[in-house]
Coordinates of C-alpha atoms in Angstrom, one line a residue:
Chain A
X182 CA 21.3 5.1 16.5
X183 CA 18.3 7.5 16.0
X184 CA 18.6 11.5 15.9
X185 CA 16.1 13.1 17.7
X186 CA 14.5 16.3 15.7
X187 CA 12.2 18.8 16.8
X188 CA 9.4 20.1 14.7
X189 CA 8.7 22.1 13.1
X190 CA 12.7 23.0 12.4
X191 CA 14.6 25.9 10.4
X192 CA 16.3 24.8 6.9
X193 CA 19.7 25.1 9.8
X194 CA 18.4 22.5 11.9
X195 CA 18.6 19.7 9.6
X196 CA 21.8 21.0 7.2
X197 CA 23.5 18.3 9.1
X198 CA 21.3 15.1 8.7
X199 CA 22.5 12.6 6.2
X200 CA 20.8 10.6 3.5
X201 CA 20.4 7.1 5.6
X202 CA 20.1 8.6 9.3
X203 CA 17.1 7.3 11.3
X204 CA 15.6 9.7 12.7
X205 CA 13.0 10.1 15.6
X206 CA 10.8 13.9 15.3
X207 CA 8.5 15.1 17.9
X208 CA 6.4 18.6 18.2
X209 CA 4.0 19.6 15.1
X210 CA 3.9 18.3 11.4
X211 CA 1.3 18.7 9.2
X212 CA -0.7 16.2 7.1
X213 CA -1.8 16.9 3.5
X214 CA -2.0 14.2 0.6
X215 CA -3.4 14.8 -3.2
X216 CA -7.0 15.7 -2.9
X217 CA -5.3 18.7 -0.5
X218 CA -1.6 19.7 -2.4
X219 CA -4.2 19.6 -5.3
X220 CA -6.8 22.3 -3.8
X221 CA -3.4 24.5 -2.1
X222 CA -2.1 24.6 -5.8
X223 CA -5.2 25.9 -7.2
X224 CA -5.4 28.8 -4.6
X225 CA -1.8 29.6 -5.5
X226 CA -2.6 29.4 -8.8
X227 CA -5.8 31.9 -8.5
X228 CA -4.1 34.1 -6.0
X229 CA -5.8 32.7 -2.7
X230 CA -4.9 32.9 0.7
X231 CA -3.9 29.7 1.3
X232 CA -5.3 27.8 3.9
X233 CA -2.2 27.3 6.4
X234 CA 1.3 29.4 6.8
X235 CA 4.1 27.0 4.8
X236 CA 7.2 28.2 6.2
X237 CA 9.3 25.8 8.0
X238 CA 6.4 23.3 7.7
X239 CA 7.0 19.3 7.5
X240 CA 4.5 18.3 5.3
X241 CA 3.2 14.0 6.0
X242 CA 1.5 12.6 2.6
X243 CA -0.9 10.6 5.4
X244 CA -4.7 9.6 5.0
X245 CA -5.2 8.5 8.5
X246 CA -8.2 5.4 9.2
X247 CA -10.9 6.9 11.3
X248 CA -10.1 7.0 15.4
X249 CA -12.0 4.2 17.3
X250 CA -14.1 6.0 20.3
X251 CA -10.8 6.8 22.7
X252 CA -8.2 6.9 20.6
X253 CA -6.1 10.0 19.2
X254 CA -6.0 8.5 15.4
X255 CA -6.8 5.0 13.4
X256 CA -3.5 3.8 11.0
X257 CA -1.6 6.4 10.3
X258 CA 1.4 5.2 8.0
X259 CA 2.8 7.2 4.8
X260 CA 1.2 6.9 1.6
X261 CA 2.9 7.1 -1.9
X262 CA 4.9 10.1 -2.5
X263 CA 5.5 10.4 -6.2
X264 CA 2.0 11.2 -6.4
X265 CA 2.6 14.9 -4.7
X266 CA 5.4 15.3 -6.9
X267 CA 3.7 17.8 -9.3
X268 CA 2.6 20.1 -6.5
X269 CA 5.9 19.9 -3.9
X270 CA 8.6 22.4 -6.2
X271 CA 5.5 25.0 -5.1
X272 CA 4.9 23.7 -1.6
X273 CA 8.8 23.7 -1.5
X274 CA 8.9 27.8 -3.0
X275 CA 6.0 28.3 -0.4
X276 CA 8.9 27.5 2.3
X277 CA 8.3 23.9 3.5
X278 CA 11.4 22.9 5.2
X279 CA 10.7 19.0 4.7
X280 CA 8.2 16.5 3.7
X281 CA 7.7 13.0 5.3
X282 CA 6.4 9.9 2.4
X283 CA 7.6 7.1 1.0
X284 CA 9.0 6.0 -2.3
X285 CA 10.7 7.9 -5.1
X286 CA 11.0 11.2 -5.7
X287 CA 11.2 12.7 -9.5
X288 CA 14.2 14.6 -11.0
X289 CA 12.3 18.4 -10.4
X290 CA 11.3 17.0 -6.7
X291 CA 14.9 16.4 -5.6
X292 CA 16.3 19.3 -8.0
X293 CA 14.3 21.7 -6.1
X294 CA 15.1 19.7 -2.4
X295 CA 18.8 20.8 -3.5
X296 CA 17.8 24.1 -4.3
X297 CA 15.8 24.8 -1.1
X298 CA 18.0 23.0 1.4
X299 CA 14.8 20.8 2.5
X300 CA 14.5 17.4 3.7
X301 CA 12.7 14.4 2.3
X302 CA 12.4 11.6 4.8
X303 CA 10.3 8.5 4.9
X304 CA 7.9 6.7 7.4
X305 CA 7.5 3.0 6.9
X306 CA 5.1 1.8 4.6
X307 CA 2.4 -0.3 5.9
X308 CA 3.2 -0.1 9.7
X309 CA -0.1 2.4 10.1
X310 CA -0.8 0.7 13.6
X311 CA 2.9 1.2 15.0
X312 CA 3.1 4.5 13.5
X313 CA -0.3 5.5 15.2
X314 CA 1.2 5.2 18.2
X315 CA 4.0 8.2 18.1
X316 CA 0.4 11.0 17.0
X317 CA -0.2 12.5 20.5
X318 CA -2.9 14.8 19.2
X319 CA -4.8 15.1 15.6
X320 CA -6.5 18.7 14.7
X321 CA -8.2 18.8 11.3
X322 CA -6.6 22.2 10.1
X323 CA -8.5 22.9 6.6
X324 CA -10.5 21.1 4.2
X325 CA -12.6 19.5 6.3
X326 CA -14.9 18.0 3.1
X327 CA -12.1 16.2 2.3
X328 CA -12.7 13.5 5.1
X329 CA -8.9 11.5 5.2
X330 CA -7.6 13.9 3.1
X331 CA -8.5 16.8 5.3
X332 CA -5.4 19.7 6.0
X333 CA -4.4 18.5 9.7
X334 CA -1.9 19.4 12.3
X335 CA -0.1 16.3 14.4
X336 CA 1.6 16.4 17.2
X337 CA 4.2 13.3 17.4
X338 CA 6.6 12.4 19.7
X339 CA 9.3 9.7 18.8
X340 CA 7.5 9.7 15.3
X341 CA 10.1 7.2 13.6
X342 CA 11.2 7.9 9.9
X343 CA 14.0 8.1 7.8
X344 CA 16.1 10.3 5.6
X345 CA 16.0 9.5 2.1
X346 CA 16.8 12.3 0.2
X347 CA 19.0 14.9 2.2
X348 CA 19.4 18.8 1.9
X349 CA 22.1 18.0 -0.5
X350 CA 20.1 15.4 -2.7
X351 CA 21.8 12.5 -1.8
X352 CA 19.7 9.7 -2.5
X353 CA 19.3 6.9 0.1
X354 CA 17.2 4.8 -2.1
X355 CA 19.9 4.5 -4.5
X356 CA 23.2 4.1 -1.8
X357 CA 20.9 1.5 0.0
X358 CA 19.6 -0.9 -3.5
X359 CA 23.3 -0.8 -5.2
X360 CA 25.3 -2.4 -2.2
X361 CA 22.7 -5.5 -2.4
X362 CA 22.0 -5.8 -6.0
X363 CA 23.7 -9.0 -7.5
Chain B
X282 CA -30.9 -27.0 -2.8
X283 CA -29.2 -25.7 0.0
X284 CA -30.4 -22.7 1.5
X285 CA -28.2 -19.6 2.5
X286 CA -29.7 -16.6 4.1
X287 CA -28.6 -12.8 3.0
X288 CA -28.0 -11.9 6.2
X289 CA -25.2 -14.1 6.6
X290 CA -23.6 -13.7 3.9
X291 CA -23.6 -9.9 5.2
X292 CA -22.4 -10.3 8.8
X293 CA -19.7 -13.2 7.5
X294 CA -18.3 -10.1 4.6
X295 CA -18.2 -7.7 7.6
X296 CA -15.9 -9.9 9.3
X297 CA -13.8 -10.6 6.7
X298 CA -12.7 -6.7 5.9
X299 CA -11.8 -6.5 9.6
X300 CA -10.3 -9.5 10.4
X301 CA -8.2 -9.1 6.5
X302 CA -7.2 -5.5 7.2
X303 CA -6.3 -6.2 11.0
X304 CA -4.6 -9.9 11.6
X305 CA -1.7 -10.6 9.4
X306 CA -2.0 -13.9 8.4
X307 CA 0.1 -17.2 9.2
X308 CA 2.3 -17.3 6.4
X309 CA 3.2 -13.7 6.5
X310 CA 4.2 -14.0 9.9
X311 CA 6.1 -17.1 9.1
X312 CA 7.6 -14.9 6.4
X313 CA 8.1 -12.7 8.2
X314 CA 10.1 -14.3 10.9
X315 CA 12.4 -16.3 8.2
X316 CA 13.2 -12.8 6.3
X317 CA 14.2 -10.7 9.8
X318 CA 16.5 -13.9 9.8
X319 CA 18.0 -13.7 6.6
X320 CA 17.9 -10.1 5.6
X321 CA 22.1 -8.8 5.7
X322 CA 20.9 -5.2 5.7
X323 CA 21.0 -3.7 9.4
X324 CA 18.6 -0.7 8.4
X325 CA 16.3 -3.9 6.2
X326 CA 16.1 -6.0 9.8
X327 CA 15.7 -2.7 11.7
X328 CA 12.5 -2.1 9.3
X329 CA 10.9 -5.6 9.8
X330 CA 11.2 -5.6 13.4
X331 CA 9.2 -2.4 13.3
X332 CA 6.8 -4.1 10.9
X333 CA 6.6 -7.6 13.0
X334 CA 5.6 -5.1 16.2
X335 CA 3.2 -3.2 13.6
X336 CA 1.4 -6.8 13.0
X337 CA 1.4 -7.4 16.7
X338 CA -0.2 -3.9 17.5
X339 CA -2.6 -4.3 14.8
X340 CA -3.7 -7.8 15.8
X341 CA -4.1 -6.7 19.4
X342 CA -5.9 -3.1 19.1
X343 CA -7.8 -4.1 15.9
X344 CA -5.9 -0.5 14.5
X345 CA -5.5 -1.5 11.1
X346 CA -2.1 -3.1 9.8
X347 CA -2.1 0.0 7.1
X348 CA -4.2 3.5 6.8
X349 CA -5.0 2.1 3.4
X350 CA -7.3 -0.5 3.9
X351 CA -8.1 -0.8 0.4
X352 CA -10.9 -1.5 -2.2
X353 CA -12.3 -4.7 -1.7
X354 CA -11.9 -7.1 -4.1
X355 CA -14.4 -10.4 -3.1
X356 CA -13.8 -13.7 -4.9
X357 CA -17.3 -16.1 -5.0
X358 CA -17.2 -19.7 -5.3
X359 CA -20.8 -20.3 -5.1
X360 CA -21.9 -23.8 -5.1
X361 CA -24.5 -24.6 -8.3
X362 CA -26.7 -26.3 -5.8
X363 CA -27.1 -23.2 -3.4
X364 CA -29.9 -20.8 -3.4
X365 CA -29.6 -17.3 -1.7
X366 CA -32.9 -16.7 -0.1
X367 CA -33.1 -13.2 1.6
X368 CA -32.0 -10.7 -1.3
X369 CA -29.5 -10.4 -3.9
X370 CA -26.2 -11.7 -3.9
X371 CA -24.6 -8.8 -4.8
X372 CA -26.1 -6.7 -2.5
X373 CA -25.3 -8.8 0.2
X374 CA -21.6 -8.5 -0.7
X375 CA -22.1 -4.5 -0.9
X376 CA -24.0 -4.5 2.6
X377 CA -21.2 -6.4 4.2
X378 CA -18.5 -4.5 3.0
X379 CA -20.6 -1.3 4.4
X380 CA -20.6 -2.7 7.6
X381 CA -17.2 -4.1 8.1
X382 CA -15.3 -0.9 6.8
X383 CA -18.2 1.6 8.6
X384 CA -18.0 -0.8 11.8
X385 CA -14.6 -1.8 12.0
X386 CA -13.2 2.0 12.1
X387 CA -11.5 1.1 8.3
X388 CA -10.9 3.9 5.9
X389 CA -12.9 4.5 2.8
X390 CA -10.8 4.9 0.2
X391 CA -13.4 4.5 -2.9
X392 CA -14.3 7.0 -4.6
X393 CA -18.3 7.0 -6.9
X394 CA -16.4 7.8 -10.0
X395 CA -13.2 7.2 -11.3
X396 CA -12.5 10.6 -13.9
X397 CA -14.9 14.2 -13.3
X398 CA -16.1 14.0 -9.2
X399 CA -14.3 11.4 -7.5
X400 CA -16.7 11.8 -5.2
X401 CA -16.1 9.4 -1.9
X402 CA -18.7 7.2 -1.4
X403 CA -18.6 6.7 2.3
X404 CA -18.3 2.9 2.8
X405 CA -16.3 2.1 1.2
X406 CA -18.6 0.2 -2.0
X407 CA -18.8 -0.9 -4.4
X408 CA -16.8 -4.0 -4.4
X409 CA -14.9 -5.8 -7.2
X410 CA -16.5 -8.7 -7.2
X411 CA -15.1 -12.1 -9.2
X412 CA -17.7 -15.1 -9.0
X413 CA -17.8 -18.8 -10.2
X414 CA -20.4 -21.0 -10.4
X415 CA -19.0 -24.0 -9.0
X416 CA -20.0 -28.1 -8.2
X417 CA -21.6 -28.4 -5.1
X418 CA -23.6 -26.6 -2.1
X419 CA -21.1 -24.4 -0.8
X420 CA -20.4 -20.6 -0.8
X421 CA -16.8 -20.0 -0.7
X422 CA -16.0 -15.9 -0.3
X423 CA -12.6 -14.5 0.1
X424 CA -11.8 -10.8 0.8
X425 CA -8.7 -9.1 -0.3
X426 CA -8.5 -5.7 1.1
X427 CA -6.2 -4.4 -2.0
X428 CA -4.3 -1.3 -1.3
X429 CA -3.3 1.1 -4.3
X430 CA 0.4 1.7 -3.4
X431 CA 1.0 -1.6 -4.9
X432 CA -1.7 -2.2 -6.8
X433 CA -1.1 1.4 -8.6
X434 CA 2.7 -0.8 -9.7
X435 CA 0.5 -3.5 -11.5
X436 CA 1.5 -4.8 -15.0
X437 CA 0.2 -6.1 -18.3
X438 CA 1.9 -7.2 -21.0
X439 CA 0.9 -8.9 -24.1
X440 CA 4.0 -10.8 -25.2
X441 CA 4.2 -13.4 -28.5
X442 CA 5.1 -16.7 -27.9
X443 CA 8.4 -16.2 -29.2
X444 CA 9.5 -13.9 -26.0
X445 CA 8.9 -17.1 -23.6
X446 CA 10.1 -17.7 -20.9
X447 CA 12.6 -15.0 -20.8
X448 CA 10.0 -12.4 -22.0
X449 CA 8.2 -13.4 -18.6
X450 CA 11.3 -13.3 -16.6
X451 CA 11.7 -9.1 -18.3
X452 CA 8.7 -8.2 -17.3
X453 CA 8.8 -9.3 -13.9
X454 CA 11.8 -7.7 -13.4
X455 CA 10.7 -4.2 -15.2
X456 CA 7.6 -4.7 -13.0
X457 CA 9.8 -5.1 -9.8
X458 CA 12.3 -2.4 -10.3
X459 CA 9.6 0.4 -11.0
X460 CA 7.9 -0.7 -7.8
X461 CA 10.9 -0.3 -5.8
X462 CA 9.7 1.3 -2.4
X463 CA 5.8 2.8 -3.6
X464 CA 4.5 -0.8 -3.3
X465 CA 6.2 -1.6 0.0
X466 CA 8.1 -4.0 -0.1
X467 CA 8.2 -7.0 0.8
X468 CA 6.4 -7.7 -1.5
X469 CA 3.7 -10.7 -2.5
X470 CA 3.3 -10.7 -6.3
X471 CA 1.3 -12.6 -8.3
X472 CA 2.1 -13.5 -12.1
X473 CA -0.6 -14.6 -14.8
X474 CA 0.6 -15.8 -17.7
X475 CA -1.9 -17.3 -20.6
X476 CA -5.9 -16.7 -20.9
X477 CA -6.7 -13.5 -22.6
X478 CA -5.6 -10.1 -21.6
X479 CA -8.7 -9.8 -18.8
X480 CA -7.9 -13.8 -17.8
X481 CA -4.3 -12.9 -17.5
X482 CA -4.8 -9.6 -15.1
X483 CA -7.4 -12.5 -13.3
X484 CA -4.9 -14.7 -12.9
X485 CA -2.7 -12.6 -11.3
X486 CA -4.6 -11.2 -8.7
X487 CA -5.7 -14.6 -7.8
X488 CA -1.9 -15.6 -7.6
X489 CA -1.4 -12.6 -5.3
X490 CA -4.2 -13.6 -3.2
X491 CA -2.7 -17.1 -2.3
X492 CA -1.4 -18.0 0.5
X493 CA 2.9 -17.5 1.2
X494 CA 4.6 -20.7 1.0
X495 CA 2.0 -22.3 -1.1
X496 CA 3.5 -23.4 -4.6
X497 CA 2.1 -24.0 -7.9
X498 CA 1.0 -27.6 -8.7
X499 CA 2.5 -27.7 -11.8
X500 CA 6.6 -28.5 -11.1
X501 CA 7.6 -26.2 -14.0
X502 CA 5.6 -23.4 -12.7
X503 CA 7.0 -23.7 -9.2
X504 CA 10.5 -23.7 -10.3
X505 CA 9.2 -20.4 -12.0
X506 CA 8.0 -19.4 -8.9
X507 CA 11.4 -19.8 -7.7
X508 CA 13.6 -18.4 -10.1
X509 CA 11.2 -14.8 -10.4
X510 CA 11.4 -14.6 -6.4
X511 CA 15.4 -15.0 -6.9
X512 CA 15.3 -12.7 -9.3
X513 CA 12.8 -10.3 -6.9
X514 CA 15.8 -11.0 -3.3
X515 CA 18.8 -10.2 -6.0
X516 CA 17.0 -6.8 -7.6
X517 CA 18.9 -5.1 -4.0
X518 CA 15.6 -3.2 -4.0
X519 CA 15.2 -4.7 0.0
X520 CA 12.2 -3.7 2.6
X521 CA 11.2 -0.5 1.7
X522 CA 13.0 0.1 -1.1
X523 CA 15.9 1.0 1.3
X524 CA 18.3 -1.8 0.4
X525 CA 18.6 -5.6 1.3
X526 CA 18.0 -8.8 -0.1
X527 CA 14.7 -9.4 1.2
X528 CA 12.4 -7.5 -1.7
X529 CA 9.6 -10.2 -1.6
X530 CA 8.5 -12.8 0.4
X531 CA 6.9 -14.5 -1.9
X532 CA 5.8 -14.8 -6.0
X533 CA 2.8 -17.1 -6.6
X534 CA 2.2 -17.6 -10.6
X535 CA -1.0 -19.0 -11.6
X536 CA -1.9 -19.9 -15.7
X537 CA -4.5 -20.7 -17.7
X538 CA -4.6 -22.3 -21.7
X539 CA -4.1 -19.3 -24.3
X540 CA -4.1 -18.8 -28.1
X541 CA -1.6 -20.1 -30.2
X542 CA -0.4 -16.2 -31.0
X543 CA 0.0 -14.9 -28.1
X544 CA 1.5 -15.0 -24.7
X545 CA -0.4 -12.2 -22.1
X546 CA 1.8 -11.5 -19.0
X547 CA 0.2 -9.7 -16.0
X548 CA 2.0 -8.6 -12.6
X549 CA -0.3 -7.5 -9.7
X550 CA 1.9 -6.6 -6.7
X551 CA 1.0 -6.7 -3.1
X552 CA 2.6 -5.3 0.2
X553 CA 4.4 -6.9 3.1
X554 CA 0.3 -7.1 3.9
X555 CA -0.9 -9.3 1.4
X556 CA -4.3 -9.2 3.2
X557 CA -6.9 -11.4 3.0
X558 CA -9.7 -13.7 5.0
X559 CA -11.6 -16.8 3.6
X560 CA -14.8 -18.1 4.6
X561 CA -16.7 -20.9 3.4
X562 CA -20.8 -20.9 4.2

């Protein structure tokens, strides 16, 4: 059974999600990986204006493959989130709302999930064709040097993903491992 | 002396990057199919439908299987009686990873240098390139588009011959557990055990190269095989990390002699993906 979420949504619109749900977003996200967290956090650092407004943003760690002539995107699945996980307590302060990944998260990431009442869900590694298919429309936003990496704005519709870390820092990853470890 | 031209050996390493990154292979579909089977986990079968219709969407719009097409990593097996005529070797290799991840709409993912810039160099070279002079008149070249999710999991260790067999079995499982969901699972891992420290890391990316279902000739080393992919489906890590018994498809160890102090251990993981292509000229 999926949940369908709208983004980009309010801290109150996903208070009620649970670590586990499958869920199935459509409207606006926003894609930044390292090359771009890297660049925000050195403007915030340096007392920039930052490239794009934060608040109530759901940040995807994607690199897309380029779009073949006619198409909207090329692959488009998650990439590794433990590598953002320097830079997301900021992007989380800055007023994120939620961040789409995969794979772990470290103790400050989820600490400061609890303390923000944000979201961490994840896309399904690897399955950058299906996923491709959800991105309606792909706008590079800022950053354009960065190529792949580039600050974007998507709009998805039944972009499928799951939560892993809810606003209250359940953990899916561990619920989901210990029931099948022998 | 057989004769083989540059320019095929540029147009056939084209292919290869799009055909690796784009068609699953056989035994990953088969592997597939057997694991959507046997996984127990609702939300683990619900994952690997989406990833079977991923492969079929890939194979049918030539979108790659994964954003992350990789850094190629091109075994040679070239033939001591063959002559490239046309250019360098090398260079052909380069050229033809140019054109198939320019051409084929893959991403570039490598970057000039690895510490100061990390400048991107556009297409994607250069290439890691592993050749052996072989017997005969053939050029054998297989592609491996490796992705750094997984590959960023990889593991060396340099264990005495006193840790054994167990030693192995520890590392495997260290190697497995800190993977959890980064490296995608289901995983295809290759083991090296034996060589030097370089031969071992070899050996394991060779192992993680070979095909699913394939064993190790050696009997003792295929039980192995067994017992570390047991040892893999128990760890509860599942697909994606999210829970199940089905963590990898498939663990292919490969070894080579080694010295009589020492016992290297490498662990180079590979997604559900595991993508490669073979070609012999």
């Amino acid at each position: 059974m999926e949940i369908r979420l709208k983004a980009p949504f309010s801290k109150d619109d996903i208070k009620d999600l649970k670590a586990g749900d499958n869920v199935l977003i459509t409207g606006s996200i926003i894609a930044a990986r390292d090359a771009a967290h890297k660049k925000i956090f050195e403007a915030f650092q340096n007392n920039q204006e930052l490239p794009i407004e934060l608040k109530n943003q759901t940040i995807y760690y994607l690199g897309p493959s380029p779009a073949k002539p006619g198409d909207v995107i090329g692959a488009a699945g998650p990439t590794t989130s433990g590598r953002m996980d320097k830079y997301t307590p900021m992007m989380l302060d800055l007023g994120i709302s939620g961040m789409i990944g995969k794979g772990y998260r470290s103790k400050e990431v989820i600490d400061s999930i609890i303390k923000h009442k944000a979201i961490y869900m994840v896309a399904i590694g690897g399955a950058g064709a299906l996923i491709s298919k959800s991105i309606k429309k792909y706008e590079v936003l800022a950053y354009p040097e960065l190529g792949a990496e580039a600050i974007a704005r998507l709009e998805v519709q039944d972009f499928p993903a799951i939560v892993a870390i809810d606003s209250n820092g359940v953990n899916f990853y561990e619920i989901g491992q210990k029931e099948y470890k022998k | 002396m057989r004769e083989i031209h540059y320019k095929d050996i540029v147009s056939s390493v084209a292919k290869l990057c799009i055909d690796a990154c784009c068609i699953q292979t056989d035994g990953i579909k088969q592997a597939f199919s057997e694991a959507r089977e046997n996984e127990t986990s609702p939300l683990g079968k619900s994952i690997l439908d989406k990833l079977i219709e991923n492969g079929k969407i890939a194979q049918d719009t030539f979108i790659p299987i994964c954003q992350d097409t990789g850094m190629a990593v091109i075994f040679l097996e070239l033939g001591q009686d063959v002559r490239i005529v046309g250019g360098y070797l090398e260079d052909a290799i380069n050229e033809g990873v140019k054109e198939g991840y320019v051409g084929g709409y893959l991403r570039k993912s490598v970057v000039e240098e690895p510490l100061f810039e990390r400048k991107n160099t556009t297409n994607n070279t250069p290439a890691v390139i592993h050749t052996r002079i072989v017997k005969g008149d053939k050029l054998n070249i297989t592609m491996a588009a490796k992705g750094f999710g997984s590959e960023n999991k990889s593991i060396l260790k340099m264990l005495v011959p006193a840790d054994g067999i167990e030693g192995v079995k520890k590392v495997f499982s260290e190697a497995i557990n800190l993977a959890g969901p980064n490296a995608c699972p289901p995983l295809v891992v290759g083991v090296g055990i034996g060589g030097t420290m370089e031969k071992a890391a070899l050996l394991a990316k060779i192992a993680a190269v070979r095909e699913v279902g394939s064993h190790n000739s050696d009997k003792r080393y295929a039980k192995l095989e067994d017992e570390l992919l047991e040892i893999a489906n128990n760890s509860g890590v599942g697909p994606q990390g999210l829970g199940g018994n089905t963590t990898a498809f498939a663990v292919n160890v490969e070894w080579y002699p080694t010295h009589i102090a020492g016992l290297p251990v490498a662990i180079n993981i590979n997604c559900h993906a595991a993508r490669h292509a073979h070609i012999e000229l």
